[in-house]
mmCIF file of N, CA and C in Angstrom:
data_model
loop_
_atom_site.group_PDB
_atom_site.id
_atom_site.type_symbol
_atom_site.label_atom_id
_atom_site.label_comp_id
_atom_site.label_asym_id
_atom_site.label_seq_id
_atom_site.Cartn_x
_atom_site.Cartn_y
_atom_site.Cartn_z
ATOM 1 N N MET A 1 0.872 -1.142 -0.035
ATOM 2 C CA MET A 1 -0.033 0.027 0.013
ATOM 3 C C MET A 1 0.904 1.225 0.009
ATOM 4 N N CYS A 2 0.512 2.265 -0.713
ATOM 5 C CA CYS A 2 1.256 3.529 -0.786
ATOM 6 C C CYS A 2 1.165 4.254 0.522
ATOM 7 N N SER A 3 2.193 4.925 0.930
ATOM 8 C CA SER A 3 2.085 5.662 2.155
ATOM 9 C C SER A 3 1.883 7.169 1.864
ATOM 10 N N CYS A 4 1.245 7.791 2.811
ATOM 11 C CA CYS A 4 0.946 9.265 2.691
ATOM 12 C C CYS A 4 2.051 10.086 3.458
ATOM 13 N N PRO A 5 2.366 11.198 3.006
ATOM 14 C CA PRO A 5 3.344 12.027 3.721
ATOM 15 C C PRO A 5 2.734 12.352 5.140
ATOM 16 N N LEU A 6 3.521 12.155 6.202
ATOM 17 C CA LEU A 6 2.999 12.324 7.513
ATOM 18 C C LEU A 6 3.731 13.451 8.284
ATOM 19 N N HIS A 7 4.569 14.223 7.563
ATOM 20 C CA HIS A 7 5.316 15.344 8.288
ATOM 21 C C HIS A 7 4.299 16.545 8.498
ATOM 22 N N ASN A 8 4.780 17.474 9.181
ATOM 23 C CA ASN A 8 3.906 18.613 9.571
ATOM 24 C C ASN A 8 4.221 19.901 8.938
ATOM 25 N N SER A 9 5.189 20.020 7.937
ATOM 26 C CA SER A 9 5.489 21.236 7.325
ATOM 27 C C SER A 9 4.300 21.666 6.433
ATOM 28 N N PRO A 10 4.199 22.912 5.996
ATOM 29 C CA PRO A 10 3.125 23.410 5.204
ATOM 30 C C PRO A 10 3.147 22.683 3.776
ATOM 31 N N SER A 11 4.287 22.427 3.229
ATOM 32 C CA SER A 11 4.304 21.660 2.006
ATOM 33 C C SER A 11 3.835 20.306 2.122
ATOM 34 N N ASP A 12 4.194 19.649 3.328
ATOM 35 C CA ASP A 12 3.773 18.286 3.533
ATOM 36 C C ASP A 12 2.253 18.230 3.749
ATOM 37 N N ALA A 13 1.678 19.264 4.395
ATOM 38 C CA ALA A 13 0.270 19.316 4.538
ATOM 39 C C ALA A 13 -0.494 19.389 3.237
ATOM 40 N N VAL A 14 0.082 20.218 2.330
ATOM 41 C CA VAL A 14 -0.562 20.310 0.999
ATOM 42 C C VAL A 14 -0.426 19.025 0.286
ATOM 43 N N ALA A 15 0.691 18.340 0.285
ATOM 44 C CA ALA A 15 0.863 17.030 -0.203
ATOM 45 C C ALA A 15 -0.154 16.047 0.255
ATOM 46 N N LYS A 16 -0.333 16.000 1.592
ATOM 47 C CA LYS A 16 -1.194 15.098 2.239
ATOM 48 C C LYS A 16 -2.642 15.325 1.802
ATOM 49 N N ARG A 17 -3.102 16.625 1.720
ATOM 50 C CA ARG A 17 -4.453 16.889 1.219
ATOM 51 C C ARG A 17 -4.593 16.425 -0.297
ATOM 52 N N ARG A 18 -3.644 16.667 -1.097
ATOM 53 C CA ARG A 18 -3.655 16.199 -2.472
ATOM 54 C C ARG A 18 -3.696 14.703 -2.516
ATOM 55 N N TYR A 19 -2.926 14.077 -1.721
ATOM 56 C CA TYR A 19 -2.869 12.557 -1.699
ATOM 57 C C TYR A 19 -4.269 12.052 -1.351
ATOM 58 N N LEU A 20 -4.955 12.555 -0.261
ATOM 59 C CA LEU A 20 -6.256 12.162 0.181
ATOM 60 C C LEU A 20 -7.263 12.393 -0.933
ATOM 61 N N ARG A 21 -7.215 13.593 -1.529
ATOM 62 C CA ARG A 21 -8.114 13.940 -2.607
ATOM 63 C C ARG A 21 -8.038 12.895 -3.736
ATOM 64 N N ASP A 22 -6.807 12.587 -4.191
ATOM 65 C CA ASP A 22 -6.593 11.607 -5.210
ATOM 66 C C ASP A 22 -7.088 10.230 -4.839
ATOM 67 N N LEU A 23 -6.855 9.860 -3.567
ATOM 68 C CA LEU A 23 -7.407 8.526 -3.160
ATOM 69 C C LEU A 23 -8.957 8.448 -3.348
ATOM 70 N N VAL A 24 -9.650 9.521 -2.876
ATOM 71 C CA VAL A 24 -11.110 9.565 -2.897
ATOM 72 C C VAL A 24 -11.500 9.551 -4.425
ATOM 73 N N ARG A 25 -10.877 10.330 -5.246
ATOM 74 C CA ARG A 25 -11.264 10.408 -6.653
ATOM 75 C C ARG A 25 -11.022 9.097 -7.383
ATOM 76 N N ASN A 26 -10.162 8.244 -6.905
ATOM 77 C CA ASN A 26 -9.972 6.898 -7.506
ATOM 78 C C ASN A 26 -10.950 5.833 -6.934
ATOM 79 N N VAL A 27 -11.875 6.164 -6.059
ATOM 80 C CA VAL A 27 -12.936 5.293 -5.675
ATOM 81 C C VAL A 27 -14.062 5.502 -6.552
ATOM 82 N N PRO A 28 -14.462 4.458 -7.365
ATOM 83 C CA PRO A 28 -15.488 4.685 -8.313
ATOM 84 C C PRO A 28 -16.793 5.336 -7.867
ATOM 85 N N TRP A 29 -17.340 4.913 -6.680
ATOM 86 C CA TRP A 29 -18.563 5.520 -6.220
ATOM 87 C C TRP A 29 -18.437 6.834 -5.527
ATOM 88 N N LEU A 30 -17.179 7.348 -5.351
ATOM 89 C CA LEU A 30 -17.005 8.672 -4.914
ATOM 90 C C LEU A 30 -16.314 9.595 -5.852
ATOM 91 N N ALA A 31 -15.952 9.093 -7.048
ATOM 92 C CA ALA A 31 -15.305 9.929 -8.056
ATOM 93 C C ALA A 31 -16.016 11.107 -8.523
ATOM 94 N N GLN A 32 -17.346 11.077 -8.568
ATOM 95 C CA GLN A 32 -18.192 12.223 -9.005
ATOM 96 C C GLN A 32 -18.716 13.093 -7.915
ATOM 97 N N LEU A 33 -18.191 12.920 -6.713
ATOM 98 C CA LEU A 33 -18.609 13.714 -5.605
ATOM 99 C C LEU A 33 -18.337 15.212 -5.844
ATOM 100 N N PRO A 34 -19.247 16.070 -5.686
ATOM 101 C CA PRO A 34 -18.983 17.554 -5.904
ATOM 102 C C PRO A 34 -17.864 18.034 -4.931
ATOM 103 N N GLU A 35 -17.153 19.065 -5.458
ATOM 104 C CA GLU A 35 -15.996 19.582 -4.717
ATOM 105 C C GLU A 35 -16.273 19.926 -3.283
ATOM 106 N N ASP A 36 -17.451 20.627 -3.036
ATOM 107 C CA ASP A 36 -17.767 21.068 -1.720
ATOM 108 C C ASP A 36 -18.016 19.838 -0.746
ATOM 109 N N GLU A 37 -18.676 18.811 -1.333
ATOM 110 C CA GLU A 37 -18.922 17.600 -0.498
ATOM 111 C C GLU A 37 -17.617 16.813 -0.260
ATOM 112 N N LEU A 38 -16.679 16.833 -1.250
ATOM 113 C CA LEU A 38 -15.413 16.235 -1.026
ATOM 114 C C LEU A 38 -14.643 16.885 0.030
ATOM 115 N N ASP A 39 -14.594 18.216 -0.023
ATOM 116 C CA ASP A 39 -14.012 19.059 0.973
ATOM 117 C C ASP A 39 -14.520 18.671 2.391
ATOM 118 N N TYR A 40 -15.832 18.509 2.505
ATOM 119 C CA TYR A 40 -16.447 18.256 3.757
ATOM 120 C C TYR A 40 -16.068 16.858 4.222
ATOM 121 N N LEU A 41 -16.014 15.878 3.314
ATOM 122 C CA LEU A 41 -15.645 14.525 3.626
ATOM 123 C C LEU A 41 -14.146 14.445 4.107
ATOM 124 N N LEU A 42 -13.359 15.229 3.500
ATOM 125 C CA LEU A 42 -11.901 15.137 3.820
ATOM 126 C C LEU A 42 -11.554 16.041 5.126
ATOM 127 N N GLN A 43 -12.423 16.831 5.640
ATOM 128 C CA GLN A 43 -12.075 17.583 6.752
ATOM 129 C C GLN A 43 -11.564 16.834 7.953
ATOM 130 N N GLY A 44 -12.214 15.680 8.273
ATOM 131 C CA GLY A 44 -11.784 14.879 9.353
ATOM 132 C C GLY A 44 -11.130 13.603 8.848
ATOM 133 N N ALA A 45 -10.640 13.567 7.658
ATOM 134 C CA ALA A 45 -9.978 12.411 7.171
ATOM 135 C C ALA A 45 -8.653 12.190 7.717
ATOM 136 N N ARG A 46 -8.234 10.944 7.862
ATOM 137 C CA ARG A 46 -6.915 10.578 8.299
ATOM 138 C C ARG A 46 -6.549 9.239 7.596
ATOM 139 N N VAL A 47 -5.253 9.081 7.458
ATOM 140 C CA VAL A 47 -4.845 7.809 6.767
ATOM 141 C C VAL A 47 -4.534 6.773 7.791
ATOM 142 N N HIS A 48 -5.036 5.581 7.540
ATOM 143 C CA HIS A 48 -4.740 4.400 8.388
ATOM 144 C C HIS A 48 -4.372 3.307 7.418
ATOM 145 N N VAL A 49 -3.170 2.844 7.576
ATOM 146 C CA VAL A 49 -2.673 1.772 6.717
ATOM 147 C C VAL A 49 -3.040 0.439 7.446
ATOM 148 N N ALA A 50 -3.907 -0.329 6.858
ATOM 149 C CA ALA A 50 -4.403 -1.592 7.472
ATOM 150 C C ALA A 50 -3.349 -2.669 7.318
ATOM 151 N N GLU A 51 -3.134 -3.430 8.241
ATOM 152 C CA GLU A 51 -2.295 -4.633 8.222
ATOM 153 C C GLU A 51 -3.034 -5.695 7.622
ATOM 154 N N GLY A 52 -2.348 -6.738 7.098
ATOM 155 C CA GLY A 52 -3.025 -7.883 6.526
ATOM 156 C C GLY A 52 -3.967 -8.489 7.557
ATOM 157 N N ARG A 53 -5.237 -8.838 7.070
ATOM 158 C CA ARG A 53 -6.222 -9.458 7.895
ATOM 159 C C ARG A 53 -6.713 -8.625 9.058
ATOM 160 N N GLU A 54 -6.422 -7.319 9.018
ATOM 161 C CA GLU A 54 -6.946 -6.476 10.096
ATOM 162 C C GLU A 54 -8.458 -6.088 9.801
ATOM 163 N N TRP A 55 -9.278 -6.112 10.768
ATOM 164 C CA TRP A 55 -10.708 -5.674 10.627
ATOM 165 C C TRP A 55 -10.788 -4.196 10.509
ATOM 166 N N LEU A 56 -11.540 -3.735 9.562
ATOM 167 C CA LEU A 56 -11.891 -2.281 9.468
ATOM 168 C C LEU A 56 -13.021 -1.921 10.448
ATOM 169 N N PHE A 57 -13.965 -2.762 10.339
ATOM 170 C CA PHE A 57 -15.164 -2.616 11.283
ATOM 171 C C PHE A 57 -15.838 -4.010 11.344
ATOM 172 N N ARG A 58 -16.688 -4.228 12.266
ATOM 173 C CA ARG A 58 -17.489 -5.404 12.386
ATOM 174 C C ARG A 58 -18.895 -5.132 12.277
ATOM 175 N N GLN A 59 -19.644 -6.113 11.829
ATOM 176 C CA GLN A 59 -21.045 -5.996 11.569
ATOM 177 C C GLN A 59 -21.781 -5.713 12.874
ATOM 178 N N GLN A 60 -22.663 -4.770 12.852
ATOM 179 C CA GLN A 60 -23.525 -4.431 13.972
ATOM 180 C C GLN A 60 -22.803 -3.649 15.050
ATOM 181 N N THR A 61 -21.625 -3.068 14.760
ATOM 182 C CA THR A 61 -20.859 -2.229 15.724
ATOM 183 C C THR A 61 -20.548 -0.883 15.016
ATOM 184 N N PRO A 62 -20.392 0.182 15.743
ATOM 185 C CA PRO A 62 -20.118 1.464 15.223
ATOM 186 C C PRO A 62 -18.754 1.496 14.510
ATOM 187 N N ALA A 63 -18.703 2.013 13.404
ATOM 188 C CA ALA A 63 -17.426 2.273 12.621
ATOM 189 C C ALA A 63 -16.991 3.693 12.859
ATOM 190 N N HIS A 64 -15.652 3.796 13.106
ATOM 191 C CA HIS A 64 -15.078 5.111 13.384
ATOM 192 C C HIS A 64 -14.098 5.514 12.265
#
């Protein structure tokens, strides 16, 4: 899996936002999301690299 820049400099923050935006745009059912809705979605976004066989969420439990 590709890694996202995790540093805190202004240029790294811009690269991170661009990376997240590109990730979302490559998801078929999110690709046509209007810009304002994409911005809203990405406000609280963070990157989590899942390990092999790691659960993202379980049925009938809240997903965070």
